[in-house]
Amino acid sequence: FFAADGVTDHREKFIERFGRWIRSSDLNTIDGLDAFSHVTQTNGTSEAFSMFMQRHSDRNFKFYKGDFMKHKVASNNIKANWDWIYNYGQVKENDAVIISCPFSDTGRIKEDMGELLEWCSSLKVPVLIDMAYFGMCYGISINVDQPCVEEVTFSLGKTFPIIGARAGIRLQRKEIDDAVLFANQHGIVNNFAAMVGQFALEVAGPDYIVDKYKQAQTDVCKKLNLIPTKCILFALSDKVEDKKYNRGNNLTRLCISKLVKEEQEQRGL
């Protein structure tokens, strides 16, 4: 299973199953994925971010405040110019954008996501859409087939307790020769992640977490006077005492996963 004896079919099975899993959701609609026919296995979503940033190292990177902090860290490490996006109109021709969907700091689609993608398309600004929270969200509807979108990434590390397996995929509009493609072509991939990921995908569908825990999320939010998000493990707060956790937006994102699990257990479910 793990010897370097050429390409195995673990990667192919994992990629194929992951694609069907995404498209089988009844609670979310991700249109346009068929336009991204070049799919590779990645170590979570982080490896895709690294390749995207290497490819566009001559550009200025733009991220919405409250998104994955690793983008800022990586930009600083490679000495790349970067800045926060407060309004999509701030994105310029020589920029490149990474954005999560659902958005990491709100647990829902960024309010100007549609305008951002149209704006970036008009300027030919490359965009990577990070969908690592898919599998624990609901009510997400997006068409990713916009001219500016180069790739869309998914990972299982947040939906299932397998973050250490680094089970992810990258869907690209055009095949790009980089380290990830080379590794996939020559079998230098994480077969453990492929096998564990495939098992997880067979055990639970993309709506399993929501179906099981949505009521518990609602109950926790009612008890604590919080605003539930479209992502089961997050809630939003406007309380002054929660400001210390604020990441730069009007409302403060709180992780309530432990409380949701405890609420579910108390209900005997």
PDB file of N, CA and C in Angstrom, residues 101-154:
ATOM      1  N   CYS A 101     -15.217  29.464   0.967  1.00  0.00           N
ATOM      2  CA  CYS A 101     -16.662  29.392   0.777  1.00  0.00           C
ATOM      3  C   CYS A 101     -17.166  28.055   1.316  1.00  0.00           C
ATOM      4  N   PRO A 102     -17.985  28.053   2.393  1.00  0.00           N
ATOM      5  CA  PRO A 102     -18.408  29.224   3.138  1.00  0.00           C
ATOM      6  C   PRO A 102     -17.224  29.971   3.751  1.00  0.00           C
ATOM      7  N   PHE A 103     -17.427  31.283   3.946  1.00  0.00           N
ATOM      8  CA  PHE A 103     -16.338  32.130   4.414  1.00  0.00           C
ATOM      9  C   PHE A 103     -15.988  31.791   5.860  1.00  0.00           C
ATOM     10  N   SER A 104     -14.692  31.675   6.096  1.00  0.00           N
ATOM     11  CA  SER A 104     -14.186  31.189   7.376  1.00  0.00           C
ATOM     12  C   SER A 104     -14.671  31.999   8.584  1.00  0.00           C
ATOM     13  N   ASP A 105     -14.859  33.297   8.419  1.00  0.00           N
ATOM     14  CA  ASP A 105     -15.191  34.137   9.575  1.00  0.00           C
ATOM     15  C   ASP A 105     -16.677  34.335   9.793  1.00  0.00           C
ATOM     16  N   THR A 106     -17.506  33.864   8.852  1.00  0.00           N
ATOM     17  CA  THR A 106     -18.948  34.064   9.013  1.00  0.00           C
ATOM     18  C   THR A 106     -19.751  32.774   8.868  1.00  0.00           C
ATOM     19  N   GLY A 107     -19.120  31.719   8.348  1.00  0.00           N
ATOM     20  CA  GLY A 107     -19.838  30.465   8.174  1.00  0.00           C
ATOM     21  C   GLY A 107     -20.922  30.514   7.127  1.00  0.00           C
ATOM     22  N   ARG A 108     -20.822  31.452   6.214  1.00  0.00           N
ATOM     23  CA  ARG A 108     -21.777  31.569   5.116  1.00  0.00           C
ATOM     24  C   ARG A 108     -21.043  32.161   3.914  1.00  0.00           C
ATOM     25  N   ILE A 109     -21.697  32.256   2.776  1.00  0.00           N
ATOM     26  CA  ILE A 109     -21.043  32.834   1.601  1.00  0.00           C
ATOM     27  C   ILE A 109     -20.775  34.313   1.861  1.00  0.00           C
ATOM     28  N   LYS A 110     -19.577  34.760   1.519  1.00  0.00           N
ATOM     29  CA  LYS A 110     -19.237  36.179   1.667  1.00  0.00           C
ATOM     30  C   LYS A 110     -20.274  37.010   0.938  1.00  0.00           C
ATOM     31  N   GLU A 111     -20.720  38.084   1.586  1.00  0.00           N
ATOM     32  CA  GLU A 111     -21.869  38.833   1.067  1.00  0.00           C
ATOM     33  C   GLU A 111     -21.645  39.402  -0.337  1.00  0.00           C
ATOM     34  N   ASP A 112     -20.410  39.715  -0.708  1.00  0.00           N
ATOM     35  CA  ASP A 112     -20.160  40.247  -2.047  1.00  0.00           C
ATOM     36  C   ASP A 112     -19.372  39.263  -2.912  1.00  0.00           C
ATOM     37  N   MET A 113     -19.554  37.976  -2.641  1.00  0.00           N
ATOM     38  CA  MET A 113     -18.832  36.938  -3.386  1.00  0.00           C
ATOM     39  C   MET A 113     -19.125  37.022  -4.878  1.00  0.00           C
ATOM     40  N   GLY A 114     -20.377  37.166  -5.233  1.00  0.00           N
ATOM     41  CA  GLY A 114     -20.747  37.240  -6.641  1.00  0.00           C
ATOM     42  C   GLY A 114     -20.104  38.422  -7.333  1.00  0.00           C
ATOM     43  N   GLU A 115     -20.156  39.578  -6.683  1.00  0.00           N
ATOM     44  CA  GLU A 115     -19.556  40.783  -7.251  1.00  0.00           C
ATOM     45  C   GLU A 115     -18.041  40.645  -7.368  1.00  0.00           C
ATOM     46  N   LEU A 116     -17.431  40.003  -6.361  1.00  0.00           N
ATOM     47  CA  LEU A 116     -15.982  39.795  -6.387  1.00  0.00           C
ATOM     48  C   LEU A 116     -15.577  38.970  -7.601  1.00  0.00           C
ATOM     49  N   LEU A 117     -16.286  37.852  -7.838  1.00  0.00           N
ATOM     50  CA  LEU A 117     -15.929  36.979  -8.944  1.00  0.00           C
ATOM     51  C   LEU A 117     -16.144  37.671 -10.300  1.00  0.00           C
ATOM     52  N   GLU A 118     -17.198  38.456 -10.414  1.00  0.00           N
ATOM     53  CA  GLU A 118     -17.427  39.207 -11.649  1.00  0.00           C
ATOM     54  C   GLU A 118     -16.327  40.242 -11.862  1.00  0.00           C
ATOM     55  N   TRP A 119     -15.949  40.929 -10.788  1.00  0.00           N
ATOM     56  CA  TRP A 119     -14.913  41.958 -10.842  1.00  0.00           C
ATOM     57  C   TRP A 119     -13.569  41.337 -11.225  1.00  0.00           C
ATOM     58  N   CYS A 120     -13.225  40.231 -10.582  1.00  0.00           N
ATOM     59  CA  CYS A 120     -11.956  39.570 -10.875  1.00  0.00           C
ATOM     60  C   CYS A 120     -11.942  39.029 -12.300  1.00  0.00           C
ATOM     61  N   SER A 121     -13.081  38.549 -12.774  1.00  0.00           N
ATOM     62  CA  SER A 121     -13.166  38.067 -14.149  1.00  0.00           C
ATOM     63  C   SER A 121     -12.925  39.194 -15.143  1.00  0.00           C
ATOM     64  N   SER A 122     -13.477  40.367 -14.846  1.00  0.00           N
ATOM     65  CA  SER A 122     -13.312  41.510 -15.743  1.00  0.00           C
ATOM     66  C   SER A 122     -11.859  41.973 -15.794  1.00  0.00           C
ATOM     67  N   LEU A 123     -11.113  41.766 -14.703  1.00  0.00           N
ATOM     68  CA  LEU A 123      -9.710  42.188 -14.634  1.00  0.00           C
ATOM     69  C   LEU A 123      -8.740  41.052 -14.911  1.00  0.00           C
ATOM     70  N   LYS A 124      -9.270  39.856 -15.150  1.00  0.00           N
ATOM     71  CA  LYS A 124      -8.450  38.652 -15.349  1.00  0.00           C
ATOM     72  C   LYS A 124      -7.540  38.390 -14.154  1.00  0.00           C
ATOM     73  N   VAL A 125      -8.107  38.555 -12.963  1.00  0.00           N
ATOM     74  CA  VAL A 125      -7.405  38.278 -11.710  1.00  0.00           C
ATOM     75  C   VAL A 125      -7.663  36.826 -11.314  1.00  0.00           C
ATOM     76  N   PRO A 126      -6.626  36.010 -11.123  1.00  0.00           N
ATOM     77  CA  PRO A 126      -6.832  34.598 -10.749  1.00  0.00           C
ATOM     78  C   PRO A 126      -7.376  34.449  -9.332  1.00  0.00           C
ATOM     79  N   VAL A 127      -8.305  33.512  -9.167  1.00  0.00           N
ATOM     80  CA  VAL A 127      -8.954  33.276  -7.873  1.00  0.00           C
ATOM     81  C   VAL A 127      -8.901  31.784  -7.537  1.00  0.00           C
ATOM     82  N   LEU A 128      -8.611  31.493  -6.286  1.00  0.00           N
ATOM     83  CA  LEU A 128      -8.728  30.130  -5.747  1.00  0.00           C
ATOM     84  C   LEU A 128      -9.854  30.139  -4.731  1.00  0.00           C
ATOM     85  N   ILE A 129     -10.810  29.230  -4.881  1.00  0.00           N
ATOM     86  CA  ILE A 129     -11.910  29.106  -3.922  1.00  0.00           C
ATOM     87  C   ILE A 129     -11.651  27.909  -3.019  1.00  0.00           C
ATOM     88  N   ASP A 130     -11.574  28.173  -1.733  1.00  0.00           N
ATOM     89  CA  ASP A 130     -11.305  27.152  -0.717  1.00  0.00           C
ATOM     90  C   ASP A 130     -12.628  26.683  -0.112  1.00  0.00           C
ATOM     91  N   MET A 131     -12.971  25.411  -0.337  1.00  0.00           N
ATOM     92  CA  MET A 131     -14.231  24.871   0.176  1.00  0.00           C
ATOM     93  C   MET A 131     -13.990  23.780   1.214  1.00  0.00           C
ATOM     94  N   ALA A 132     -13.021  24.028   2.098  1.00  0.00           N
ATOM     95  CA  ALA A 132     -12.657  23.041   3.119  1.00  0.00           C
ATOM     96  C   ALA A 132     -13.783  22.790   4.123  1.00  0.00           C
ATOM     97  N   TYR A 133     -14.727  23.728   4.246  1.00  0.00           N
ATOM     98  CA  TYR A 133     -15.829  23.544   5.192  1.00  0.00           C
ATOM     99  C   TYR A 133     -17.021  22.809   4.584  1.00  0.00           C
ATOM    100  N   PHE A 134     -16.913  22.458   3.298  1.00  0.00           N
ATOM    101  CA  PHE A 134     -17.984  21.681   2.692  1.00  0.00           C
ATOM    102  C   PHE A 134     -18.040  20.314   3.371  1.00  0.00           C
ATOM    103  N   GLY A 135     -19.254  19.906   3.728  1.00  0.00           N
ATOM    104  CA  GLY A 135     -19.428  18.660   4.469  1.00  0.00           C
ATOM    105  C   GLY A 135     -20.000  18.917   5.847  1.00  0.00           C
ATOM    106  N   MET A 136     -19.977  20.190   6.265  1.00  0.00           N
ATOM    107  CA  MET A 136     -20.594  20.555   7.536  1.00  0.00           C
ATOM    108  C   MET A 136     -21.395  21.854   7.385  1.00  0.00           C
ATOM    109  N   CYS A 137     -21.767  22.144   6.132  1.00  0.00           N
ATOM    110  CA  CYS A 137     -22.522  23.368   5.882  1.00  0.00           C
ATOM    111  C   CYS A 137     -23.834  23.062   5.156  1.00  0.00           C
ATOM    112  N   TYR A 138     -24.710  24.047   5.121  1.00  0.00           N
ATOM    113  CA  TYR A 138     -25.993  23.899   4.439  1.00  0.00           C
ATOM    114  C   TYR A 138     -26.400  25.243   3.856  1.00  0.00           C
ATOM    115  N   GLY A 139     -27.258  25.220   2.853  1.00  0.00           N
ATOM    116  CA  GLY A 139     -27.743  26.461   2.252  1.00  0.00           C
ATOM    117  C   GLY A 139     -26.687  27.202   1.458  1.00  0.00           C
ATOM    118  N   ILE A 140     -25.628  26.510   1.042  1.00  0.00           N
ATOM    119  CA  ILE A 140     -24.590  27.137   0.230  1.00  0.00           C
ATOM    120  C   ILE A 140     -24.901  26.875  -1.240  1.00  0.00           C
ATOM    121  N   SER A 141     -25.072  27.928  -2.003  1.00  0.00           N
ATOM    122  CA  SER A 141     -25.366  27.806  -3.430  1.00  0.00           C
ATOM    123  C   SER A 141     -24.438  28.731  -4.202  1.00  0.00           C
ATOM    124  N   ILE A 142     -23.612  28.147  -5.052  1.00  0.00           N
ATOM    125  CA  ILE A 142     -22.643  28.955  -5.796  1.00  0.00           C
ATOM    126  C   ILE A 142     -22.329  28.282  -7.121  1.00  0.00           C
ATOM    127  N   ASN A 143     -22.104  29.098  -8.129  1.00  0.00           N
ATOM    128  CA  ASN A 143     -21.615  28.612  -9.419  1.00  0.00           C
ATOM    129  C   ASN A 143     -20.144  28.999  -9.507  1.00  0.00           C
ATOM    130  N   VAL A 144     -19.265  28.019  -9.402  1.00  0.00           N
ATOM    131  CA  VAL A 144     -17.828  28.303  -9.386  1.00  0.00           C
ATOM    132  C   VAL A 144     -17.260  28.487 -10.793  1.00  0.00           C
ATOM    133  N   ASP A 145     -18.059  28.217 -11.820  1.00  0.00           N
ATOM    134  CA  ASP A 145     -17.573  28.340 -13.195  1.00  0.00           C
ATOM    135  C   ASP A 145     -17.601  29.799 -13.638  1.00  0.00           C
ATOM    136  N   GLN A 146     -16.746  30.593 -13.028  1.00  0.00           N
ATOM    137  CA  GLN A 146     -16.533  31.984 -13.400  1.00  0.00           C
ATOM    138  C   GLN A 146     -15.146  32.086 -14.030  1.00  0.00           C
ATOM    139  N   PRO A 147     -14.964  32.908 -15.059  1.00  0.00           N
ATOM    140  CA  PRO A 147     -13.684  32.947 -15.785  1.00  0.00           C
ATOM    141  C   PRO A 147     -12.460  33.154 -14.905  1.00  0.00           C
ATOM    142  N   CYS A 148     -12.604  33.874 -13.807  1.00  0.00           N
ATOM    143  CA  CYS A 148     -11.449  34.180 -12.959  1.00  0.00           C
ATOM    144  C   CYS A 148     -11.018  33.002 -12.090  1.00  0.00           C
ATOM    145  N   VAL A 149     -11.908  32.055 -11.864  1.00  0.00           N
ATOM    146  CA  VAL A 149     -11.619  30.965 -10.927  1.00  0.00           C
ATOM    147  C   VAL A 149     -10.713  29.937 -11.594  1.00  0.00           C
ATOM    148  N   GLU A 150      -9.488  29.825 -11.084  1.00  0.00           N
ATOM    149  CA  GLU A 150      -8.529  28.859 -11.612  1.00  0.00           C
ATOM    150  C   GLU A 150      -8.713  27.487 -10.991  1.00  0.00           C
ATOM    151  N   GLU A 151      -9.040  27.473  -9.714  1.00  0.00           N
ATOM    152  CA  GLU A 151      -9.164  26.185  -9.047  1.00  0.00           C
ATOM    153  C   GLU A 151     -10.062  26.265  -7.818  1.00  0.00           C
ATOM    154  N   VAL A 152     -10.588  25.094  -7.455  1.00  0.00           N
ATOM    155  CA  VAL A 152     -11.443  24.952  -6.272  1.00  0.00           C
ATOM    156  C   VAL A 152     -10.867  23.796  -5.457  1.00  0.00           C
ATOM    157  N   THR A 153     -10.757  23.981  -4.150  1.00  0.00           N
ATOM    158  CA  THR A 153     -10.158  22.952  -3.305  1.00  0.00           C
ATOM    159  C   THR A 153     -11.137  22.473  -2.241  1.00  0.00           C
ATOM    160  N   PHE A 154     -11.006  21.181  -1.906  1.00  0.00           N
ATOM    161  CA  PHE A 154     -11.826  20.555  -0.874  1.00  0.00           C
ATOM    162  C   PHE A 154     -10.930  19.726   0.029  1.00  0.00           C
TER     163      PHE A 154
END
